[in-house]
Amino acid sequence: MKAAVLKSFGSPLVIEEVPAPVMGTGEVLVDVAATRVLSYTNEVFSGERRYLLELPAVPGLGAIGRVRAVGPDATHLAAGDWVYCDPTFRSRDDSISPDITLQGWSARGEGGLRLQRHFRHGTFAEQTLVPTENAKRIGAIDPADAPSWCALGTCLVPYGGFLAARLQPGETVLVNGATGNFGSAAVAVALAMGAACVVAPGRNEKVLSDLVRCFGPRVRTVTLGGNEDDDRERMRRAAPGPIDLVLDLMPPSVTTPTVRAAIMTVRSYGRVVLMGGVGMQGGPGLDLPYPWIMRQCISIHGVWMYPPEAAFGLVNLARAGLLRLDQFEVTTFDLDHANDAVAHAAANSGPFKMTVLEPNR
């Protein structure tokens, strides 16, 4: 099969023929219709992000595709089913604390690397191999809509955070990083789940205005000035009442005070979800005041990705029309132009923009 292979960090992808995956029990073989190219893919491929990814490998993080074949343990999946290939692979021999690898992207520790060595390749290829439980049926779709359905992968990340913090209809949410790709998706997901109001801070006034234009008065924007105390007060005043939940999705380049300012807007007994990248590339930690956490009874949730059942809930929101996947502006590339897709994704990383490879086009 044809695939885009990363031979070494800092080198371009090589488009070449590689052996097709060999399916075993507990696995599903999928023909890849569409797969996202994340905005920071160039940082992963250059080695800047220092992700655990053994090379050479076919990269690629999740996909929309059609089942080609299933193993003997599959009782519902069948050839021809449209599926979302969930890239979060978990070891099956410890359900309490499983090892995790993100397919074709990054592993968590030595156990995650062992998983990665088996499920060696990602989705920048004509076919991909996933554990049976990672092929999530999405129902029948028009093949032309497969690129738009890739937005599931973007929306699932904040959805996992909201599930962990048990977001309830009618609550007020602050999304820190709302002007970014994952952050803007978080605004859409929170509203789809019934949030009464989403406070959206940021420095890009155009993007903030676009969020209000897209979602209406349930979004309250805040232009940040850079002073931690002033920004915190400005965010609190923007909310119609106490802020019940703060979701942080800031990238590694953001400073600690910017993140702390948003987190400490949450009300007493409120919840904070940390899903961003602060400290991943060195530098100071978050440094939240112990007395504030304790006396205000703040719950802090560290969340990486989302639980296995999350995809089904998000598909239901999309099928019900509560979450619009068609609001994403999609630019597609064929596999031969994978390097162009990586460059395009880096240069076009705004809200509701998505770069997609179509390996079988």
Short mmCIF file of N, CA and C in Angstrom, two decimals, residues 1-7 12-21 32 57-60 121-128 334-339 357 359-360:
data_model
loop_
_atom_site.label_atom_id
_atom_site.label_comp_id
_atom_site.label_asym_id
_atom_site.label_seq_id
_atom_site.Cartn_x
_atom_site.Cartn_y
_atom_site.Cartn_z
N MET A 1 0.85 -1.18 0.00
CA MET A 1 0.00 0.00 0.00
C MET A 1 0.89 1.24 0.00
N LYS A 2 0.32 2.36 -0.42
CA LYS A 2 1.06 3.61 -0.42
C LYS A 2 0.91 4.29 0.95
N ALA A 3 1.98 4.91 1.42
CA ALA A 3 1.96 5.59 2.71
C ALA A 3 2.97 6.73 2.71
N ALA A 4 2.78 7.67 3.64
CA ALA A 4 3.75 8.73 3.89
C ALA A 4 4.55 8.32 5.11
N VAL A 5 5.87 8.19 4.96
CA VAL A 5 6.72 7.65 6.02
C VAL A 5 7.64 8.75 6.55
N LEU A 6 7.70 8.88 7.88
CA LEU A 6 8.67 9.77 8.52
C LEU A 6 9.89 8.94 8.87
N LYS A 7 10.98 9.18 8.15
CA LYS A 7 12.20 8.38 8.35
C LYS A 7 13.01 8.85 9.56
N PRO A 12 11.63 15.52 5.59
CA PRO A 12 10.27 15.49 5.04
C PRO A 12 9.74 14.07 4.97
N LEU A 13 8.44 13.95 4.84
CA LEU A 13 7.81 12.66 4.63
C LEU A 13 8.22 12.08 3.29
N VAL A 14 8.35 10.76 3.26
CA VAL A 14 8.68 10.05 2.02
C VAL A 14 7.45 9.26 1.61
N ILE A 15 6.96 9.49 0.40
CA ILE A 15 5.78 8.76 -0.09
C ILE A 15 6.28 7.51 -0.82
N GLU A 16 5.91 6.35 -0.28
CA GLU A 16 6.43 5.11 -0.85
C GLU A 16 5.48 3.95 -0.56
N GLU A 17 5.76 2.82 -1.18
CA GLU A 17 5.02 1.59 -0.92
C GLU A 17 5.56 0.91 0.33
N VAL A 18 4.66 0.51 1.22
CA VAL A 18 5.04 -0.21 2.43
C VAL A 18 4.16 -1.45 2.53
N PRO A 19 4.57 -2.46 3.29
CA PRO A 19 3.71 -3.64 3.44
C PRO A 19 2.37 -3.28 4.07
N ALA A 20 1.30 -3.86 3.56
CA ALA A 20 -0.03 -3.63 4.13
C ALA A 20 -0.09 -4.25 5.53
N PRO A 21 -0.90 -3.68 6.43
CA PRO A 21 -1.01 -4.25 7.78
C PRO A 21 -1.54 -5.68 7.73
N VAL A 32 -8.56 3.94 4.79
CA VAL A 32 -8.59 5.32 5.27
C VAL A 32 -9.18 6.24 4.20
N ALA A 57 8.35 5.49 10.79
CA ALA A 57 6.96 5.13 11.04
C ALA A 57 6.06 5.92 10.11
N VAL A 58 4.90 5.38 9.87
CA VAL A 58 3.84 6.13 9.19
C VAL A 58 3.10 6.91 10.27
N PRO A 59 3.14 8.23 10.23
CA PRO A 59 2.42 9.01 11.25
C PRO A 59 0.93 9.09 10.91
N GLY A 60 0.21 9.84 11.73
CA GLY A 60 -1.21 10.04 11.47
C GLY A 60 -2.05 9.66 12.66
N HIS A 121 2.11 1.79 12.72
CA HIS A 121 1.87 2.87 11.78
C HIS A 121 0.54 3.56 12.02
N GLY A 122 0.50 4.84 11.62
CA GLY A 122 -0.70 5.65 11.76
C GLY A 122 -1.52 5.69 10.48
N THR A 123 -2.17 6.80 10.24
CA THR A 123 -3.22 6.88 9.23
C THR A 123 -2.84 7.64 7.97
N PHE A 124 -1.59 8.07 7.84
CA PHE A 124 -1.14 8.69 6.59
C PHE A 124 -0.83 7.57 5.59
N ALA A 125 -1.82 6.73 5.34
CA ALA A 125 -1.64 5.55 4.50
C ALA A 125 -2.99 5.12 3.96
N GLU A 126 -2.97 4.27 2.97
CA GLU A 126 -4.22 3.81 2.37
C GLU A 126 -5.02 2.91 3.30
N GLN A 127 -4.32 2.20 4.20
CA GLN A 127 -4.99 1.33 5.18
C GLN A 127 -4.38 1.55 6.55
N THR A 128 -5.17 1.27 7.59
CA THR A 128 -4.66 1.34 8.94
C THR A 128 -5.22 0.19 9.76
N ASP A 334 -4.19 15.03 -1.44
CA ASP A 334 -3.99 13.60 -1.63
C ASP A 334 -2.67 13.19 -0.98
N LEU A 335 -2.43 11.89 -0.92
CA LEU A 335 -1.27 11.39 -0.18
C LEU A 335 0.04 11.84 -0.79
N ASP A 336 0.08 11.99 -2.11
CA ASP A 336 1.32 12.41 -2.77
C ASP A 336 1.75 13.81 -2.33
N HIS A 337 0.82 14.58 -1.80
CA HIS A 337 1.12 15.96 -1.38
C HIS A 337 1.05 16.09 0.14
N ALA A 338 1.44 15.04 0.85
CA ALA A 338 1.38 15.05 2.32
C ALA A 338 2.25 16.14 2.92
N ASN A 339 3.43 16.38 2.35
CA ASN A 339 4.29 17.44 2.89
C ASN A 339 3.67 18.81 2.70
N LEU A 357 -5.89 14.85 4.87
CA LEU A 357 -5.35 13.98 3.80
C LEU A 357 -6.41 12.96 3.41
N PRO A 359 -6.02 9.61 1.67
CA PRO A 359 -5.02 8.68 1.13
C PRO A 359 -5.49 7.83 -0.06
N ASN A 360 -6.78 7.59 -0.18
CA ASN A 360 -7.27 6.75 -1.27
C ASN A 360 -7.89 7.56 -2.41
#
